[in-house]
Coordinates of C-alpha atoms in Angstrom, one line a residue:
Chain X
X236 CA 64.1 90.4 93.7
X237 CA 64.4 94.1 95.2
X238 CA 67.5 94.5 95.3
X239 CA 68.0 96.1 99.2
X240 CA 67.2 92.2 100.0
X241 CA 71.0 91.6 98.8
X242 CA 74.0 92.3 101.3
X243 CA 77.3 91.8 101.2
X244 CA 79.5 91.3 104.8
X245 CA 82.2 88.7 106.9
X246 CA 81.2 85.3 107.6
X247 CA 79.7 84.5 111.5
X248 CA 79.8 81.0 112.9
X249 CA 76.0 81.4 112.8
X250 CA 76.1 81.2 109.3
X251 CA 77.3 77.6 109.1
X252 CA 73.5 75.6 108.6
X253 CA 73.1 78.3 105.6
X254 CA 76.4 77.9 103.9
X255 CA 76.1 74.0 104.2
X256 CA 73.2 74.1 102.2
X257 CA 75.0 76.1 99.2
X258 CA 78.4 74.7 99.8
X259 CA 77.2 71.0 100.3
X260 CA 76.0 71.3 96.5
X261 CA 77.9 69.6 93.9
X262 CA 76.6 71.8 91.2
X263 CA 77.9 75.4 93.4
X264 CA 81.1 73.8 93.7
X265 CA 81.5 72.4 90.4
X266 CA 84.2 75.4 89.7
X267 CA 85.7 76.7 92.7
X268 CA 88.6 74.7 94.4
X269 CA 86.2 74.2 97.5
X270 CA 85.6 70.6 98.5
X271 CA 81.8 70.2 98.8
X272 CA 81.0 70.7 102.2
X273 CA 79.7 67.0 104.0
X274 CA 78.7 68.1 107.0
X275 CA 77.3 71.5 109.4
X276 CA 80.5 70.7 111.7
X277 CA 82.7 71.0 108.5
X278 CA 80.9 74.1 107.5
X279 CA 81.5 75.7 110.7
X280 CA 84.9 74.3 110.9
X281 CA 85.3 76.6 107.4
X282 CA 83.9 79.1 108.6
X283 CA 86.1 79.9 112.0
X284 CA 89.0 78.7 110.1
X285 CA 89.0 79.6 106.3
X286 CA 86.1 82.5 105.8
X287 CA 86.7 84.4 109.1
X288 CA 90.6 84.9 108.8
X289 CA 90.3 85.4 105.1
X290 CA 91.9 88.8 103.9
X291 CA 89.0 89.4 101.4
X292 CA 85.6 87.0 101.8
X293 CA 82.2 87.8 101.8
X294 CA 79.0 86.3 102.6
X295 CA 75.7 87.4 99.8
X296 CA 73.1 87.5 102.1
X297 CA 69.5 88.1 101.5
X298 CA 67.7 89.0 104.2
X299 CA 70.8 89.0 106.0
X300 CA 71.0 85.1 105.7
X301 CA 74.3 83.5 103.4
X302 CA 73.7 82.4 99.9
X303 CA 76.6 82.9 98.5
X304 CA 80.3 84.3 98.7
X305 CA 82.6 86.6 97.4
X306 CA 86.1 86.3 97.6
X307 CA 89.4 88.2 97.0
X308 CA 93.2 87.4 96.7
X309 CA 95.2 90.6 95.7
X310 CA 99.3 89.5 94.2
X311 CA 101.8 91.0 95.7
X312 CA 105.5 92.7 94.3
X313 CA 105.0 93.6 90.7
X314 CA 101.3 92.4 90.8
X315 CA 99.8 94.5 93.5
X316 CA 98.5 96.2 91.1
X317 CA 95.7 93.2 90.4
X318 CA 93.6 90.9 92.3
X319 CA 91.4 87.8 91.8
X320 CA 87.5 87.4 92.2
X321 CA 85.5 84.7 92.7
X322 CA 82.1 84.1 93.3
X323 CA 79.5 81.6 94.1
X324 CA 75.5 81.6 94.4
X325 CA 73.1 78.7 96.2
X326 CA 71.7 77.0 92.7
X327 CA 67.8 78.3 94.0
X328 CA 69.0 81.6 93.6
X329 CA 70.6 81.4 90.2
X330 CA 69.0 83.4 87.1
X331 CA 68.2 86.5 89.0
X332 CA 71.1 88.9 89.1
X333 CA 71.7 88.4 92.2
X334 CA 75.7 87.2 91.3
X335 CA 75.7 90.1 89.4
X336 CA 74.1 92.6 91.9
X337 CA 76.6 91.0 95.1
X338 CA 79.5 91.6 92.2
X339 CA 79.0 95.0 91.5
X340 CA 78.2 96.1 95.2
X341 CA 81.4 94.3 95.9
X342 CA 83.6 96.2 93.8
X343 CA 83.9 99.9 95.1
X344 CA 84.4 98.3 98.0
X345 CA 86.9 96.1 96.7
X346 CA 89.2 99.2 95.4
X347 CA 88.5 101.2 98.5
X348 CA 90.4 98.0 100.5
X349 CA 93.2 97.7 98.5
X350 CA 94.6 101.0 97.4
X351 CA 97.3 99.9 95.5
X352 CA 94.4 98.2 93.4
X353 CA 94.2 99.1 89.5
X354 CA 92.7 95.6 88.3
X355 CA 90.2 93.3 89.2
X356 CA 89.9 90.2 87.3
X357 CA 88.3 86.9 87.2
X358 CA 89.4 83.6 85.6
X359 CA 86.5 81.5 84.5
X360 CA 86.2 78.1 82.6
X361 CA 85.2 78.3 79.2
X362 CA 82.0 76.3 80.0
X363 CA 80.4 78.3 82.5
X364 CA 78.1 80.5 80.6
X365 CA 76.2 81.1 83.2
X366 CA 79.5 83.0 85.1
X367 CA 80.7 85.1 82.0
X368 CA 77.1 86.8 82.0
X369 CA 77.5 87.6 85.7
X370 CA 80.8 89.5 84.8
X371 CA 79.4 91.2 82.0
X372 CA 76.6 92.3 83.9
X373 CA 78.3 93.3 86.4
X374 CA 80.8 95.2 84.0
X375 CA 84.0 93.7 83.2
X376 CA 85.4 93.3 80.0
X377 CA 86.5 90.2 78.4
X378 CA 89.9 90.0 77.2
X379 CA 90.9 86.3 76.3
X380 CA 90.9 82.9 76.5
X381 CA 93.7 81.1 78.2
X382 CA 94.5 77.8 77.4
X383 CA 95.4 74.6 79.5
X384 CA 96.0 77.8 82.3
X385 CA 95.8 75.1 85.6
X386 CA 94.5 72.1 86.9
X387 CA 90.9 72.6 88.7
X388 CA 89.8 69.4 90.3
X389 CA 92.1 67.1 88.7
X390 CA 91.5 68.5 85.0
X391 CA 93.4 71.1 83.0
X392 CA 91.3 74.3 82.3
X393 CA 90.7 76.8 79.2
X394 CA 89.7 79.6 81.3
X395 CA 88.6 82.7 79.8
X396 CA 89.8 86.2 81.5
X397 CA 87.7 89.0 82.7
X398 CA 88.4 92.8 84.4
X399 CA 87.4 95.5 85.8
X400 CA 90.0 98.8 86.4
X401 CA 89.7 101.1 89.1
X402 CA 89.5 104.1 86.3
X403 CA 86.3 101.8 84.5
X404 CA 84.0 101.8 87.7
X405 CA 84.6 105.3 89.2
X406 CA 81.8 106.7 86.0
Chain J
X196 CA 131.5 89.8 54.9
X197 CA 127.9 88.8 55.4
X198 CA 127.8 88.2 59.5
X199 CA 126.3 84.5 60.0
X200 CA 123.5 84.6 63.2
X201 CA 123.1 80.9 62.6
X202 CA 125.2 79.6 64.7
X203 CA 123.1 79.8 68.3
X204 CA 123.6 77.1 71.5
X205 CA 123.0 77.5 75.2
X206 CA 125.2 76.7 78.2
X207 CA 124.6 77.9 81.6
X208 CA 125.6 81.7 83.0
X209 CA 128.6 81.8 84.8
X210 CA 130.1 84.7 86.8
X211 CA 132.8 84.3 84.6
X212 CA 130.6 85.7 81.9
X213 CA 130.6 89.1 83.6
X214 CA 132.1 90.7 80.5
X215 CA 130.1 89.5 78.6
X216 CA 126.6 90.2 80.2
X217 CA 127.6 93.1 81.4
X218 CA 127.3 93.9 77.7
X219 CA 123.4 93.9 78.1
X220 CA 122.6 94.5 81.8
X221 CA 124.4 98.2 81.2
X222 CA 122.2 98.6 78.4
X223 CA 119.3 101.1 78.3
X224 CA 117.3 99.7 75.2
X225 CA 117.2 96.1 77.0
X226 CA 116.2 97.3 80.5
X227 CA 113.4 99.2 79.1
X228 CA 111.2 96.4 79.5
X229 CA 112.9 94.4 82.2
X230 CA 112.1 94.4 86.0
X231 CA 116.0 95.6 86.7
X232 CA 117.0 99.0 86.1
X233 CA 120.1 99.4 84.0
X234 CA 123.4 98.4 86.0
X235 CA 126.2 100.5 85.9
X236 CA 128.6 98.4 88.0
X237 CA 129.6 95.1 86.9
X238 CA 130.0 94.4 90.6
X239 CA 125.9 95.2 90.9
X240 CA 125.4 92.8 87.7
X241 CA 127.1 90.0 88.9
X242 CA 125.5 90.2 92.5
X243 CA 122.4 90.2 90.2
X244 CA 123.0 86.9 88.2
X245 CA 123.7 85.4 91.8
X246 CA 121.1 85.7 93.4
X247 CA 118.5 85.6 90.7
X248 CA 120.1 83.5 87.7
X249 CA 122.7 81.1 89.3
X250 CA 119.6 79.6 91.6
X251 CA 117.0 79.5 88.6
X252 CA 115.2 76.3 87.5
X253 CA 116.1 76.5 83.9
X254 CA 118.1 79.7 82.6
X255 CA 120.5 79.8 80.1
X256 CA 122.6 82.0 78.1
X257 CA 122.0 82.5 74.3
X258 CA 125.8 82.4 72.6
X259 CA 126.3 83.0 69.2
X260 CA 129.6 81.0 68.3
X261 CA 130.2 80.0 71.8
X262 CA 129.8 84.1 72.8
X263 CA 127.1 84.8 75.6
X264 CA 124.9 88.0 74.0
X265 CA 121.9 87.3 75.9
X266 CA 119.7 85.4 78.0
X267 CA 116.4 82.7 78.1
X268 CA 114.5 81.3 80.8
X269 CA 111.6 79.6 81.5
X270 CA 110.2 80.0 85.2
X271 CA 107.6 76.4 86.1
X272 CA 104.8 77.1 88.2
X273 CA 103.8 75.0 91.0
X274 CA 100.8 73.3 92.9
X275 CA 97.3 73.9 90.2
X276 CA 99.8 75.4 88.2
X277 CA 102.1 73.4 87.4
X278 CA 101.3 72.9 83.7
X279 CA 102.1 76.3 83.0
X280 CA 105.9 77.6 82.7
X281 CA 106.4 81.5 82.4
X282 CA 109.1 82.5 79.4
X283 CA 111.7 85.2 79.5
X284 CA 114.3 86.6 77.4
X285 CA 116.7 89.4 76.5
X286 CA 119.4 90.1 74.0
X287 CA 122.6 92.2 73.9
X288 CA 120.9 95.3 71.4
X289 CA 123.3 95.3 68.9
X290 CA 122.0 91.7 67.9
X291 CA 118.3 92.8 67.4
X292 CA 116.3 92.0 64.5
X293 CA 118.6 88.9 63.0
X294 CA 115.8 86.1 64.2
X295 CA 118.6 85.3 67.0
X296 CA 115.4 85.2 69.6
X297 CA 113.2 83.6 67.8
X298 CA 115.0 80.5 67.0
X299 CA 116.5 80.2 71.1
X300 CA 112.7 80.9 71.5
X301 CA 111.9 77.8 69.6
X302 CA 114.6 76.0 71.2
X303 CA 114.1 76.2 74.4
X304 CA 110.2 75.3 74.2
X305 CA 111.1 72.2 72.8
X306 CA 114.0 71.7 75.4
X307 CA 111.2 72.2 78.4
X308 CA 108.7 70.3 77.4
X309 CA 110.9 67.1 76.9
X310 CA 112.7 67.8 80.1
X311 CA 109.2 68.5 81.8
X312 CA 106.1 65.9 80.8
X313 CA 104.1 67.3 82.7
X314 CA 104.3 70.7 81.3
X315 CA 101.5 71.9 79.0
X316 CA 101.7 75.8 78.4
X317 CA 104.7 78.0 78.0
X318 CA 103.3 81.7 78.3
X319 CA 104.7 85.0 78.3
X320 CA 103.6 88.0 79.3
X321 CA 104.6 90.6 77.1
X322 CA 104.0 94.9 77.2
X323 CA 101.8 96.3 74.4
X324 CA 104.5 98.7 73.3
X325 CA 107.2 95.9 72.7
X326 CA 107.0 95.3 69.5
X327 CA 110.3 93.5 68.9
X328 CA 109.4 91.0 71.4
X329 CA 105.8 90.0 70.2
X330 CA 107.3 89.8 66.7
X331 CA 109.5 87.1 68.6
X332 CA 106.7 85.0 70.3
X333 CA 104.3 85.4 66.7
X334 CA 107.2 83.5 64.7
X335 CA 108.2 81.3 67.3
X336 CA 104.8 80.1 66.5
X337 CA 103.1 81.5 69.4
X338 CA 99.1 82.1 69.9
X339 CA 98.3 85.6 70.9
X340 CA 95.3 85.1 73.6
X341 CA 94.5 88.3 74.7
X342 CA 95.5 91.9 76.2
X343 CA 95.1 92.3 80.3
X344 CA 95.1 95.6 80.9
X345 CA 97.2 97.2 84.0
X346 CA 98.0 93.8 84.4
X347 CA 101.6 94.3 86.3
X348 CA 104.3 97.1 87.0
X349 CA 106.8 97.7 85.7
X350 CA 109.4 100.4 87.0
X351 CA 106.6 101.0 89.7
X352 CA 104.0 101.5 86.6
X353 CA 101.2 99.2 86.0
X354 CA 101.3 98.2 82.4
X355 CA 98.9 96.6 79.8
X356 CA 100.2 93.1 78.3
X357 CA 99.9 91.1 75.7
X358 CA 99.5 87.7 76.7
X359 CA 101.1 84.5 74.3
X360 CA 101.1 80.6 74.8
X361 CA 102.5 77.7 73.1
X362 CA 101.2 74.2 74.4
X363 CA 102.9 71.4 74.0
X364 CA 100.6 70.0 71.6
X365 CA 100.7 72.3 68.8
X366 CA 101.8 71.4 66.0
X367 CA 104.5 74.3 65.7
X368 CA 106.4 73.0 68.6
X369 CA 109.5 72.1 66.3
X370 CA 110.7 68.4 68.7
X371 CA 113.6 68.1 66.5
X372 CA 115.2 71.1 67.8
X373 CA 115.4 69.4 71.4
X374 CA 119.1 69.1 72.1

């Protein structure tokens, strides 16, 4: 895929017939806390009321059409200093970097936002191979794996924990 | 005469105690790696233990015959999280290095996860330079998961950490010493 295909920008109500068809799929929503998406009306409903408002979210576009997102969620008091990724990519598109390539366009940006910003991480389960590759890729280091951490769609998680600093990406 | 450490219960914090924790909140070596700054009035201390220990969920003071020298806690999570509790201690200096943590360590895991069923990890977060206190969690029978680097601040600093759990499930959770 050349990569100037892949964009990265905030969520229009016109996007709503493309993100039902990525997150109306069981198997893209397997590990996020999203519900799977059931109808176009639902997905524009999530759009105007969950995407749009969001302090950090992301469409991955290619061709300037959704297949993915990117989210944020930055702590606050004593953990300002980190924030929370996560990611997800419409199955067709899966195997091609493009996770990866949306990841690591998203993260200058990401410290660039947030200035009090020194760590980026990502909790993901244990079993999704497919999602520690994008991270490496992409340039984070693992650091652990977390046991019975919390509950993801009513079962108890070993998530393994990923990050990138702010001195690691400005090579 | 050989000083006996053994002797180790909890009760609850009082502002009473004031004396007593004052002993440790005015200490330099214990705030090091605390979120408070050192107090130097016991009026400041004890406004302290109001608002933040009085109200807490499950905090108690370690006494060694009956003698308040330091503190435990162990902070639940809520929502996804809520089978995950966050542990917290500190100790009076002049008691370091006598095992006096480690065993209110293994006390008050067993306490928690009776009182709470649905808890299933007790983790703490601990500084890479604190030796003293990872020495705690690795006897208490802890399992060292990881480092995150610049994970929080502390005094305004981000800091890396050593991360530790202890589920409820493994089998060095000592059940007996549930009280």
């Amino acid at each position: 895929m050349d990569p100037s295909r892949i964009t990265l920008r905030k969520f229009r109500p016109t996007d709503a017939d493309d993100l039902f068809s990525w997150a109306g799929d069981d198997q893209v929503t397997r590990y996020l806390r999203w519900k799977t998406l059931e109808s176009k009306q639902e997905a524009l409903t999530f759009i105007e009321e969950v995407c749009m408002p969001h302090p950090w979210r992301r469409s991955i576009c290619i061709d300037d059409c959704s297949v993915g997102f990117i989210s944020v969620f930055s702590g606050s008091g004593e953990d300002r200093c980190r924030a929370d990724i996560g990611y997800a990519v419409a199955v067709e598109f899966w195997g091609q970097g493009i996770a990866s390539k949306a990841v690591e366009m998203a993260i200058p940006q990401v410290f660039q936002d947030f200035p009090e910003l020194v760590r980026l991480q990502a909790y993901v389960d244990v079993e999704n191979k497919a999602s520690h590759r994008v991270l490496e890729k992409a340039g984070f280091s693992k650091e652990g794996l977390l046991r019975k951490y919390f509950y993801l769609k009513g079962r108890i998680k070993d998530l393994v924990v990923y990050s990138i600093l702010s001195k690691d990406e400005s090579i | 005469m050989e000083n006996d450490y053994s002797d180790i219960t909890f009760r609850l914090l009082d502002l009473s105690d004031a004396d007593d924790f004052m002993e440790w909140y005015s200490d330099e070596k214990v705030s090091e790696f605390c979120s408070w700054d050192t107090f130097t009035s016991k009026q400041a201390a004890m406004q302290y233990v109001a608002d933040n220990v009085i109200p807490h969920p499950w905090y108690k003071a370690i006494c060694l015959k009956n003698k308040p020298i330091g503190s435990i806690s162990v902070t639940p999570f809520s929502g996804y999280d809520i089978c995950r509790a966050e542990l917290g201690y500190v100790l009076g200096s002049k008691y370091w290095g006598k095992g006096i943590v480690t065993t209110a360590v293994k006390m008050a895991a067993a306490s928690v996860f009776v009182e709470w069923p649905h808890l299933e990890r007790l983790e703490a977060v601990v500084a890479v330079e604190n030796m003293g206190s990872q020495r705690v969690l690795e006897k208490a029978g802890f399992t060292r998961e990881g480092v995150l680097r610049k994970y929080y601040l502390l005094k305004g600093k981000p800091k890396d950490a050593v991360i530790f759990s202890l589920l409820s499930t493994d089998p060095q959770v000592n059940y007996l010493m549930y009280d």
